[in-house]
CSV table of C-alpha atoms and ligand atoms in Angstrom, one decimal:
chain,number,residue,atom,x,y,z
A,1,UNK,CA,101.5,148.0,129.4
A,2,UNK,CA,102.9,147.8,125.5
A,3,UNK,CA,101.8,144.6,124.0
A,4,UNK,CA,105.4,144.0,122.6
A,5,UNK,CA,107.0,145.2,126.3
A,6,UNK,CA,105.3,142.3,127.9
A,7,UNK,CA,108.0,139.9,128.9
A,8,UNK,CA,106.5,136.9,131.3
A,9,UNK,CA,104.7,134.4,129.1
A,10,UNK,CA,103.9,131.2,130.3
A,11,UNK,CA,102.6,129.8,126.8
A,12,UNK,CA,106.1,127.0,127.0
A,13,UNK,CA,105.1,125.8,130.5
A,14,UNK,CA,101.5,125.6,129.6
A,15,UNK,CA,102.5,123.6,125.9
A,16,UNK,CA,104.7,121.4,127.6
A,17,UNK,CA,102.2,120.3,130.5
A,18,UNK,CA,99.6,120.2,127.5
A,19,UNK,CA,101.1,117.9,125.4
A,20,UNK,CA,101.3,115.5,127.7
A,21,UNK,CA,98.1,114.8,127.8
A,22,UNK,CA,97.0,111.6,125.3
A,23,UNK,CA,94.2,113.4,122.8
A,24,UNK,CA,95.2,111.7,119.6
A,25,UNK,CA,91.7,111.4,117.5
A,26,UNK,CA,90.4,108.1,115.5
A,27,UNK,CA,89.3,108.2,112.1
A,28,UNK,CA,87.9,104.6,112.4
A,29,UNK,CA,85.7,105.9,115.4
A,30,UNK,CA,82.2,106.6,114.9
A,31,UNK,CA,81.8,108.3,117.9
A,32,UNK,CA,82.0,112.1,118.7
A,33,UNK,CA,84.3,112.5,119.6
A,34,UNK,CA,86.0,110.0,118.4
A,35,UNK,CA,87.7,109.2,121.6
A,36,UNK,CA,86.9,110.0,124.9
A,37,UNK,CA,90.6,110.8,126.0
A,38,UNK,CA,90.0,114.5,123.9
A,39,UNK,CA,88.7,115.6,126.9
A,40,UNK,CA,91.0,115.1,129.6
A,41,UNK,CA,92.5,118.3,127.9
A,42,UNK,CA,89.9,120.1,126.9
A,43,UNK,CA,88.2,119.9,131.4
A,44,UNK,CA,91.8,120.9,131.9
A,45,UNK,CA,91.8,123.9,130.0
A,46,UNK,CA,88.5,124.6,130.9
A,47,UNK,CA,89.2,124.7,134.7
A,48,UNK,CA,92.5,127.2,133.7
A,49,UNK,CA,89.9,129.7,132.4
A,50,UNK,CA,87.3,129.6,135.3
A,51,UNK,CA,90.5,130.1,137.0
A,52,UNK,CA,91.6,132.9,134.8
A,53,UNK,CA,88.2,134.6,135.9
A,54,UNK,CA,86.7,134.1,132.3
A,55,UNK,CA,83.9,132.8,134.0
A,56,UNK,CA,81.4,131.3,131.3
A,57,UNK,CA,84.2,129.1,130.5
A,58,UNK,CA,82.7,125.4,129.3
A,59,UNK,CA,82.8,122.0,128.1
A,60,UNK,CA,79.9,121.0,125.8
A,61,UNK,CA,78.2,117.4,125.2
A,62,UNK,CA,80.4,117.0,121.9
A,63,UNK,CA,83.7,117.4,123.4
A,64,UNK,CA,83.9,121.4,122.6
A,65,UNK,CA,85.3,124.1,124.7
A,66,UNK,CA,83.8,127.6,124.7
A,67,UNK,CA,84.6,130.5,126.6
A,68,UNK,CA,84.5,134.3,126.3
A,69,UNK,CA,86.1,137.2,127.5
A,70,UNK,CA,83.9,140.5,127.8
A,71,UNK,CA,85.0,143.5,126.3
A,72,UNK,CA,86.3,146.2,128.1
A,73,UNK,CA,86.0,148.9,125.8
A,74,UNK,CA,82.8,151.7,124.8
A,75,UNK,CA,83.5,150.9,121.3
A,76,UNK,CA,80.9,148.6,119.6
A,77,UNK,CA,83.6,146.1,118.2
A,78,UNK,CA,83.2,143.2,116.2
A,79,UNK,CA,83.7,139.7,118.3
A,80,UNK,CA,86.2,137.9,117.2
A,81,UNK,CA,87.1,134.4,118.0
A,82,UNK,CA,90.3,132.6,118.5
A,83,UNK,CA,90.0,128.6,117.4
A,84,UNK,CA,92.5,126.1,117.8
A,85,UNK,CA,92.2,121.8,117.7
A,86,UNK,CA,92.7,119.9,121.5
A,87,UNK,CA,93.8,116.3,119.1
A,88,UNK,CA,96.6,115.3,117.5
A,89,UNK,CA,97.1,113.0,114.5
A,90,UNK,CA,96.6,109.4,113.9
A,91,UNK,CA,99.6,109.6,112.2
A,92,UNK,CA,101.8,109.3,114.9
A,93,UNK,CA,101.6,108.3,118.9
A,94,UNK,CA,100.4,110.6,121.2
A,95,UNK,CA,100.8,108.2,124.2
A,96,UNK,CA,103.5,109.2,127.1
A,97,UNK,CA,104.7,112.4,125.2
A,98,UNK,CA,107.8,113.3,126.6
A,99,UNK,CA,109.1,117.0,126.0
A,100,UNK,CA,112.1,118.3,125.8
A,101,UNK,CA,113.4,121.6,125.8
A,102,UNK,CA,116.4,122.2,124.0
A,103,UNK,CA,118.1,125.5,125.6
A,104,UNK,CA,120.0,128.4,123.4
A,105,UNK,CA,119.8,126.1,120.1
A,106,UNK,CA,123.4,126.8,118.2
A,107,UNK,CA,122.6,124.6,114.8
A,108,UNK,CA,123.3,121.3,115.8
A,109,UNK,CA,121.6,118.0,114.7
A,110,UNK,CA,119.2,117.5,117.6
A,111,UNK,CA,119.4,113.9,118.4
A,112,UNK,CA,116.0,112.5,120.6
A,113,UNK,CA,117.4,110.4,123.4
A,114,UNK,CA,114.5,108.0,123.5
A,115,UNK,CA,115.5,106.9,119.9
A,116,UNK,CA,118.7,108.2,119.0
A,117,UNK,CA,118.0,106.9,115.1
A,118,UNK,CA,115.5,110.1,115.2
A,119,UNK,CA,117.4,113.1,114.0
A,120,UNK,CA,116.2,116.6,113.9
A,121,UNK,CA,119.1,117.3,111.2
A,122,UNK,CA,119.7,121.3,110.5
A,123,UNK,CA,120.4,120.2,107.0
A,124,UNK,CA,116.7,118.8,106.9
A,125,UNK,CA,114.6,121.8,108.5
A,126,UNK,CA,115.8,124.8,107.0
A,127,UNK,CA,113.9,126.9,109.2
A,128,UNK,CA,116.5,125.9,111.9
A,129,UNK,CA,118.1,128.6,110.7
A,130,UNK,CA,116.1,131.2,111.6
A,131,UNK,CA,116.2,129.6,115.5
A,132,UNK,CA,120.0,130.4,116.6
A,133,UNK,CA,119.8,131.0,120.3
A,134,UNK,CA,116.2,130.0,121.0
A,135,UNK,CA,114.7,127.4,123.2
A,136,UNK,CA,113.4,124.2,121.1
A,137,UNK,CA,111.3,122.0,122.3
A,138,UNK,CA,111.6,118.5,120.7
A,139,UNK,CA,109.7,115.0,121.5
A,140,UNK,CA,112.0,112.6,123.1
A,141,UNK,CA,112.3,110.2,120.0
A,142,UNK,CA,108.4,107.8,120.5
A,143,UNK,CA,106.3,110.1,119.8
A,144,UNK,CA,104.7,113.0,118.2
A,145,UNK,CA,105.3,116.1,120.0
A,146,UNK,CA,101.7,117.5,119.3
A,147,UNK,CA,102.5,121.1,118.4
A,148,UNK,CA,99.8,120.5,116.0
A,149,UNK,CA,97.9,122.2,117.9
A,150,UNK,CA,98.5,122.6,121.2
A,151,UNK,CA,100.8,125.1,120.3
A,152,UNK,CA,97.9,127.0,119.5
A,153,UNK,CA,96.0,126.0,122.5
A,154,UNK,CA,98.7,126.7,124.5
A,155,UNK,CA,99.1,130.5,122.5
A,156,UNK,CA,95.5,131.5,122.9
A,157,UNK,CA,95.5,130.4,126.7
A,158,UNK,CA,97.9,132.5,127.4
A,159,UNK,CA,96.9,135.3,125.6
A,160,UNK,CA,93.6,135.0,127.9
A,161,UNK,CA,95.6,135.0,130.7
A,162,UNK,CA,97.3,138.3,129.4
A,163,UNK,CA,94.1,139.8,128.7
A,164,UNK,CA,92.7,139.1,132.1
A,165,UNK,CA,95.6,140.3,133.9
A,166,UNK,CA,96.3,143.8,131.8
A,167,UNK,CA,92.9,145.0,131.1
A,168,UNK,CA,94.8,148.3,130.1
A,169,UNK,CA,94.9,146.2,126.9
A,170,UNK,CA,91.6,147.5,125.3
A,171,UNK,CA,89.8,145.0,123.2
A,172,UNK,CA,85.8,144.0,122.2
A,173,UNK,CA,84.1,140.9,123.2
A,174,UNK,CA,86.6,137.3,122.2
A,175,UNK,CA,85.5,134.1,122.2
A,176,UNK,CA,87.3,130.9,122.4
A,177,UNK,CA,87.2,127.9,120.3
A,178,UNK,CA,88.7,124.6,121.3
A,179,UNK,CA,87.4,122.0,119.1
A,180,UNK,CA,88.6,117.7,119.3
A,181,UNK,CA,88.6,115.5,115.7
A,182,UNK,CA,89.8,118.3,113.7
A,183,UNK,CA,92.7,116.1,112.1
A,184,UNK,CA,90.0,113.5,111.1
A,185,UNK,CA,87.9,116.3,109.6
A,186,UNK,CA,85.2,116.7,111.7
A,187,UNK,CA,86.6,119.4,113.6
A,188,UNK,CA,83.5,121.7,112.7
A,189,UNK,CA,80.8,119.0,112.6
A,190,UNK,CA,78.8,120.0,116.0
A,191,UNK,CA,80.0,123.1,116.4
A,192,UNK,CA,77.2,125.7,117.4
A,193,UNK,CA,78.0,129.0,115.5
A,194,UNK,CA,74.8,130.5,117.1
A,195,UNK,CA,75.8,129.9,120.4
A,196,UNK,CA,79.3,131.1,119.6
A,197,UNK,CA,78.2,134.8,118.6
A,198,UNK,CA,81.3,135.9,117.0
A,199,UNK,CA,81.8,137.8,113.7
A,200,UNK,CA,85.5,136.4,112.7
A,201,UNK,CA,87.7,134.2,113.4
A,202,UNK,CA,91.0,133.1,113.5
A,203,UNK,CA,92.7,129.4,113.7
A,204,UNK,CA,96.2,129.7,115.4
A,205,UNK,CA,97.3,126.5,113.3
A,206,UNK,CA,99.4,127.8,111.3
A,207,UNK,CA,103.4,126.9,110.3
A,208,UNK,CA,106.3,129.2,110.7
A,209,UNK,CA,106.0,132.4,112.7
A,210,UNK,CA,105.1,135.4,110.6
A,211,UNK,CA,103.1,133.2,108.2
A,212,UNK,CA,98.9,133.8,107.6
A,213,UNK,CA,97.0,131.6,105.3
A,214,UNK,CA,93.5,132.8,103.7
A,215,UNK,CA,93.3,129.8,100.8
A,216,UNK,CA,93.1,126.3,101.4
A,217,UNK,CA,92.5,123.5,99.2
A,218,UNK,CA,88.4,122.6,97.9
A,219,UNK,CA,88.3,119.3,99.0
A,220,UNK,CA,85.5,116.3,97.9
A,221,UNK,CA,85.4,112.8,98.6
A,222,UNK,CA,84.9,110.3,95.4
A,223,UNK,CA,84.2,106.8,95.9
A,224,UNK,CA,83.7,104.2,93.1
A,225,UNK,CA,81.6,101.1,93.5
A,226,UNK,CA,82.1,98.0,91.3
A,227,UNK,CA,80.3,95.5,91.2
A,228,UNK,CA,81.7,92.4,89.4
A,229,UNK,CA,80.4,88.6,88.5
A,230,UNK,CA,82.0,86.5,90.5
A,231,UNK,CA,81.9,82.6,89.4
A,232,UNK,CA,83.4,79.9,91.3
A,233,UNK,CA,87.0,80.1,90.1
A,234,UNK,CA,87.3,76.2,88.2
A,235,UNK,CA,84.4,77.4,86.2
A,236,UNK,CA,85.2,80.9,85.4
A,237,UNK,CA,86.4,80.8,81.9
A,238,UNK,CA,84.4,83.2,80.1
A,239,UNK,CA,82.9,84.2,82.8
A,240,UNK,CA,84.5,85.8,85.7
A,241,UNK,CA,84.5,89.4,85.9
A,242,UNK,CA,86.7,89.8,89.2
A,243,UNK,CA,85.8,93.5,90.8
A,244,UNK,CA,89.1,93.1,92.1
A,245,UNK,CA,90.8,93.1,88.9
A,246,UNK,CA,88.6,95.7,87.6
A,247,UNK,CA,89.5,98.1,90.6
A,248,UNK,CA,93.1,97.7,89.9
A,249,UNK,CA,92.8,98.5,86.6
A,250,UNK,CA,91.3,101.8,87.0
A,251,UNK,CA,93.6,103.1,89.2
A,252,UNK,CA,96.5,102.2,86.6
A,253,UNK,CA,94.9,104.0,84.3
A,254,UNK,CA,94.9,107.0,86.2
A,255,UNK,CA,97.4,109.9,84.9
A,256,UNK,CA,101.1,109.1,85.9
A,257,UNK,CA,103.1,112.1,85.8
A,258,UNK,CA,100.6,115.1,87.0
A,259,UNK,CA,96.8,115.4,88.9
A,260,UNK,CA,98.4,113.0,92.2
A,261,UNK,CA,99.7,114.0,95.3
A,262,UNK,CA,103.4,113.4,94.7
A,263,UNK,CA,103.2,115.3,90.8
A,264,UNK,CA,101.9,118.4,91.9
A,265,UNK,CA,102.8,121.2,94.5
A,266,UNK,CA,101.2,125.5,95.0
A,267,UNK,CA,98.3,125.3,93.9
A,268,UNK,CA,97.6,122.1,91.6
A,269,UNK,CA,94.9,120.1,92.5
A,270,UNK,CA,94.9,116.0,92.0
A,271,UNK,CA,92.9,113.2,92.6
A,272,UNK,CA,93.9,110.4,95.5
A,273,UNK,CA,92.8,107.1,95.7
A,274,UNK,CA,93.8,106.8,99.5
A,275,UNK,CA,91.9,103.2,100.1
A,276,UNK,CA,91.0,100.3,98.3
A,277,UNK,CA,88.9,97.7,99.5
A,278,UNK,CA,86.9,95.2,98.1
A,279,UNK,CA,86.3,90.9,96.6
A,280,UNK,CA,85.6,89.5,93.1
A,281,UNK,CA,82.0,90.5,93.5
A,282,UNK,CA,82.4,94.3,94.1
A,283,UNK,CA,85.3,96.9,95.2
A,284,UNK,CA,85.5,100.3,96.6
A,285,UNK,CA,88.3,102.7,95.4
A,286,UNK,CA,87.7,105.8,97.4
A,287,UNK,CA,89.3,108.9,96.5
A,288,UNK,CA,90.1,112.4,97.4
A,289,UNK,CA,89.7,115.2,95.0
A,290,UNK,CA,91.4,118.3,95.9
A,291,UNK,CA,92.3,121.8,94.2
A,292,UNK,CA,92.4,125.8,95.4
A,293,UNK,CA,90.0,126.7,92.3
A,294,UNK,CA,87.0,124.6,93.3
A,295,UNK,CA,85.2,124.8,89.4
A,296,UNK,CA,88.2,122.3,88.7
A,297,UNK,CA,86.9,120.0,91.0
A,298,UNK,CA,84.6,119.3,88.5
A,299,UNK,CA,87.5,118.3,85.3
A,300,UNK,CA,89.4,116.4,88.1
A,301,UNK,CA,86.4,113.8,89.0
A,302,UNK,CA,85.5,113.7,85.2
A,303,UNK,CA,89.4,112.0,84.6
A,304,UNK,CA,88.3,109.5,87.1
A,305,UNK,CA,85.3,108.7,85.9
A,306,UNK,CA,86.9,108.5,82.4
A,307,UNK,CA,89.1,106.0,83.4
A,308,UNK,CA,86.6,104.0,85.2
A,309,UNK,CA,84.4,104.2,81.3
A,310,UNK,CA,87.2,103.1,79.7
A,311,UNK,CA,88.2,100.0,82.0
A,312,UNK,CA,84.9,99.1,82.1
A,313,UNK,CA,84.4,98.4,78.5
A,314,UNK,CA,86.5,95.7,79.3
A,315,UNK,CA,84.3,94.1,81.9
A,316,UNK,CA,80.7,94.0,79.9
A,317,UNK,CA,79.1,92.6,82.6
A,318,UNK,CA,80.3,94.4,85.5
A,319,UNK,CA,78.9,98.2,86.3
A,320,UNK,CA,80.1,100.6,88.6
A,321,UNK,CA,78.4,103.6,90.7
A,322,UNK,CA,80.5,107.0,91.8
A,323,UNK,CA,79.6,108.8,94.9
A,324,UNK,CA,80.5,112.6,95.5
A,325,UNK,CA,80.6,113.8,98.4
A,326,UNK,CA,81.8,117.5,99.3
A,327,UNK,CA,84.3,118.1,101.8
A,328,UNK,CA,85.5,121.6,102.7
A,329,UNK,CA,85.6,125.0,100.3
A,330,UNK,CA,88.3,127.2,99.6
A,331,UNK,CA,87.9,129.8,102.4
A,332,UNK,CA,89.4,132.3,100.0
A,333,UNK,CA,85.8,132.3,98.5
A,334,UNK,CA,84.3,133.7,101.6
A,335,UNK,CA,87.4,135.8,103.2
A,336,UNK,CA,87.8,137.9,100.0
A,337,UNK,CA,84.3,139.3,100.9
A,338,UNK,CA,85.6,140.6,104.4
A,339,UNK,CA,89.3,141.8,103.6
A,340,UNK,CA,89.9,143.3,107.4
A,341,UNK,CA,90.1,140.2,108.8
A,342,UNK,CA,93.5,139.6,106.7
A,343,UNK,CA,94.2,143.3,106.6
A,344,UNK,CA,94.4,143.1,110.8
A,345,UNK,CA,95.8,139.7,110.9
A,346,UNK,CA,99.2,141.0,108.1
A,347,UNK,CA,99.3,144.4,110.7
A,348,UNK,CA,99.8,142.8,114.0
A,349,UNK,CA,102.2,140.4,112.3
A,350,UNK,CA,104.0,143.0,111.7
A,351,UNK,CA,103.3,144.7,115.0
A,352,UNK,CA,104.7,142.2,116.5
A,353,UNK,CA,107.7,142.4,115.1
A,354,UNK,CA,107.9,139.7,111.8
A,355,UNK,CA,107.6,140.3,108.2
A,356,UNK,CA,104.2,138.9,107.6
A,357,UNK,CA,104.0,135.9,104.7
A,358,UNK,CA,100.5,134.9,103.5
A,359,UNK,CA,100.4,131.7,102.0
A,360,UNK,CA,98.0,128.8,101.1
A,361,UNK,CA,97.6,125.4,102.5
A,362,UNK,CA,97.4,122.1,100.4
A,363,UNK,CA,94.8,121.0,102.6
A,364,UNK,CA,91.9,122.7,105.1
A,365,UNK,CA,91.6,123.6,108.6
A,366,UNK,CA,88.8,124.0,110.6
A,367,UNK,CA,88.5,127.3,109.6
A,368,UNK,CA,88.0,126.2,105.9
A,369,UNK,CA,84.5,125.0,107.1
A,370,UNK,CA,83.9,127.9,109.3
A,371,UNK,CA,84.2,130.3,106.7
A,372,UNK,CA,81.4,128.8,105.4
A,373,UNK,CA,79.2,128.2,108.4
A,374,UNK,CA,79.3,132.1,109.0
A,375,UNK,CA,82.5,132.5,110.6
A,376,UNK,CA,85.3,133.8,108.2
A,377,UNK,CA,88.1,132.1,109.7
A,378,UNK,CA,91.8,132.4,108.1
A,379,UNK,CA,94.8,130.5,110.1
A,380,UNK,CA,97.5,132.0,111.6
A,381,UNK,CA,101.0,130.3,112.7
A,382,UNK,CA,101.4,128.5,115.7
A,383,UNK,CA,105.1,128.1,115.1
A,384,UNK,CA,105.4,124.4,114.8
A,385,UNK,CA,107.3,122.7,112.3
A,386,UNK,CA,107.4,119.4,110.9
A,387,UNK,CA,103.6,118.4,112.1
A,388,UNK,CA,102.6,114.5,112.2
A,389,UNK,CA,105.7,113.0,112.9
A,390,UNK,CA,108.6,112.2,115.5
A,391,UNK,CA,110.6,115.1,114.0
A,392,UNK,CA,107.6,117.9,115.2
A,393,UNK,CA,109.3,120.3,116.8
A,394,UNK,CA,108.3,124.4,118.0
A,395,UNK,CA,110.2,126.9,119.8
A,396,UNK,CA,109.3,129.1,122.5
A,397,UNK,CA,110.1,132.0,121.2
A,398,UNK,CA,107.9,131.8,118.1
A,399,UNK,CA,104.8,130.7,120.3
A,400,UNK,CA,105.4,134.2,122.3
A,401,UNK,CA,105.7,136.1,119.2
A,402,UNK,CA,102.1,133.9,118.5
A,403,UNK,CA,100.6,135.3,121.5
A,404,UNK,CA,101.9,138.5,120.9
A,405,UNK,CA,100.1,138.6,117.4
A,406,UNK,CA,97.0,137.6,119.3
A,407,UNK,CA,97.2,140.4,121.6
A,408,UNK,CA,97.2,143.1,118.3
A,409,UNK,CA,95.3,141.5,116.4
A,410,UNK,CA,92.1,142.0,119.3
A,411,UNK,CA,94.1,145.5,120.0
A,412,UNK,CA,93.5,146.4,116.0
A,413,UNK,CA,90.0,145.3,115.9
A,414,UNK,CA,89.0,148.0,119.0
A,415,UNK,CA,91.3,150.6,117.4
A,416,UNK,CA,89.8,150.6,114.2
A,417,UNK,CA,86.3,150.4,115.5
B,1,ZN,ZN1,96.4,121.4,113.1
């Protein structure tokens, strides 16, 4: 059996039964997970491998799934994993997901029936374009649909199920990777890379089909304490130094026009206070510095800290404290040392039919960390568009051609051994 003559996929019915499952993720949890519903996915999918015959197939005490599927080949080939995240976003519901498939898609506004003032305009999504006569599958208008990433979930199980089922298909040793909290940034916190035994990786959370990403944002967390004098206020003339004022002041006196979120695009970096919080006595501004060339990470938290110095003179009595704390690196860093991975992941793109586009992300994925825990990880599409939201939206079509650049990339890796 070719890889690209293979013609039964079952990667929409298993996406569609996927998503149905509740696994949205907490950031105001402390717990790891941070909810418990994660894993009425992640026993699901383990019981589909043990079914598949992958038979070390597993659920760990954090909420991860592992599994592997031997090699079938003499050659002595690296392992390679395939990772993709069981929760969805905060951002959006993940309660009673509803899918719909959208049959031979002709470019019309698709209109979601459970809230018909959520529009899926073909003016909006220009990657509509590229979908004429495929199968879209939509949310029904409540909720998110959760292609982030059970589309890769959905991708790599069925790629397995290939695997198991054509063993003509020569490959090395995989492993598989399903990990909860990942869109509160912990995906990678308990995550056992010893235990895992594989050489590279790749994410299957990736954008539009035909896209690979090797270079994600170098991300740290800033937070500035203030601490104020606080006076009862009918006797605070002179001497009221409100921590509340003080934080406000600082973030006007960050820069307007450039170094924020909404300034900058490619590969500018910017600083984000994201949450403020705090009384006349003292105030926390918490930020989030981010940029793809992490020595500017440096420049970037010096402008804060410079505004902070220079509201501060104001306030002689109040003094203020910043925290750093480091986030994620810049996976380029670490994939640059090991160009194969990208080398194979660009040829069975284009193996499997799509003019491969690498990109980078303004932001991280799990494999930003596991680049740096030992496991160079870049991310591969998933197909799904418009992540976060009620508009999310993937079509069945690009998650085969997903599974189908699963199948060479583990194809490329034993021919090249
Ligand atoms: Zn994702």
């Amino acid at each position: 059996m070719q890889i690209n003559d293979i013609t039964k996929f079952e990667v929409t019915e298993r996406f569609t039964r996927y998503v149905q499952v509740d696994t949205q993720s907490d950031p105001y949890s402390s717990s790891f997970p941070s909810t418990e519903k994660q894993k009425d996915l992640s026993r699901i999918l383990v019981q589909e491998l043990l079914d598949l015959g992958i038979e070390d197939a597993h659920l760990d005490e954090h909420g991860y799934v592992y599994a592997t599927i031997p090699s079938n080949t003499e050659k002595d080939v690296p392992v390679i994993c395939f990772c993709s995240h069981v929760d969805t976003s905060p951002d959006s519901s993940g309660t009673n997901v509803k899918p719909i498939i959208h049959q031979n898609y002709q470019g019309q506004d698709l209109v979601l029936p459970d809230d018909e003032s959520v529009i899926i305009r073909y003016a909006d999504h220009p990657d509509l374009a590229n979908q004429i006569g495929n199968d879209i599958v939509t949310a029904s208008g409540k909720t998110l649909l959760g292609a982030d990433d059970k589309a890769g979930v959905a991708e790599i199980m069925d790629a397995a199920r290939l695997l198991m089922q054509n063993p003509e298909i020569k490959h090395g040793t995989i492993k598989i990777l399903f990990t909860p909290d990942e869109e509160i940034g912990r995906g990678v916190n308990h995550v056992d890379i010893q235990k895992l035994g594989a050489q590279y990786g790749y994410t299957m959370d990736g954008e539009r089909a035909g896209t690979i990403e090797d270079e994600t944002f170098s991300a740290n967390a800033l937070t500035v304490h203030i601490e104020g004098v606080s006076v009862h206020p009918g006797f605070a003339k002179g001497k009221m130094q409100s921590a509340v004022k003080i934080a406000t002041d600082i973030i006007s006196a960050l820069p307007k026009d450039r170094l924020s979120p909404e300034t900058t695009r490619a590969k500018e970096g910017f600083v984000h206070p994201n949450r403020i919080s705090g009384t006349v006595e003292e105030a926390t501004i918490d930020f989030i510095i981010r940029d793809h060339n992490t020595a500017l990470l440096e420049s970037h938290q010096q402008e804060v800290e410079n505004a902070v110095k220079s509201v501060i003179t104001n306030y002689p009595k109040a003094t203020y404290r910043i925290q750093i704390q480091e986030q994620y690196r810049n996976m380029k860093e670490v994939l640059n040392q090991h160009p194969e991975i990208m080398e194979i992941g660009i040829e069975a793109i284009r193996r499997a039919g799509m003019e491969p586009e690498r990109r980078s992300i303004r932001g991280g994925t799990d494999g930003s960390r596991l680049s740096f825990m030992g496991l160079p990880c870049p991310n591969v599409f998933a197909g799904g568009h418009a992540f976060h939201g009620k508009q999310e939206w993937v079509s069945r079509q690009d998650m085969e051609q997903a599974v189908k650049t699963i199948l060479h990339i583990v194809a490329l890796w034993e021919e090249r051994a």
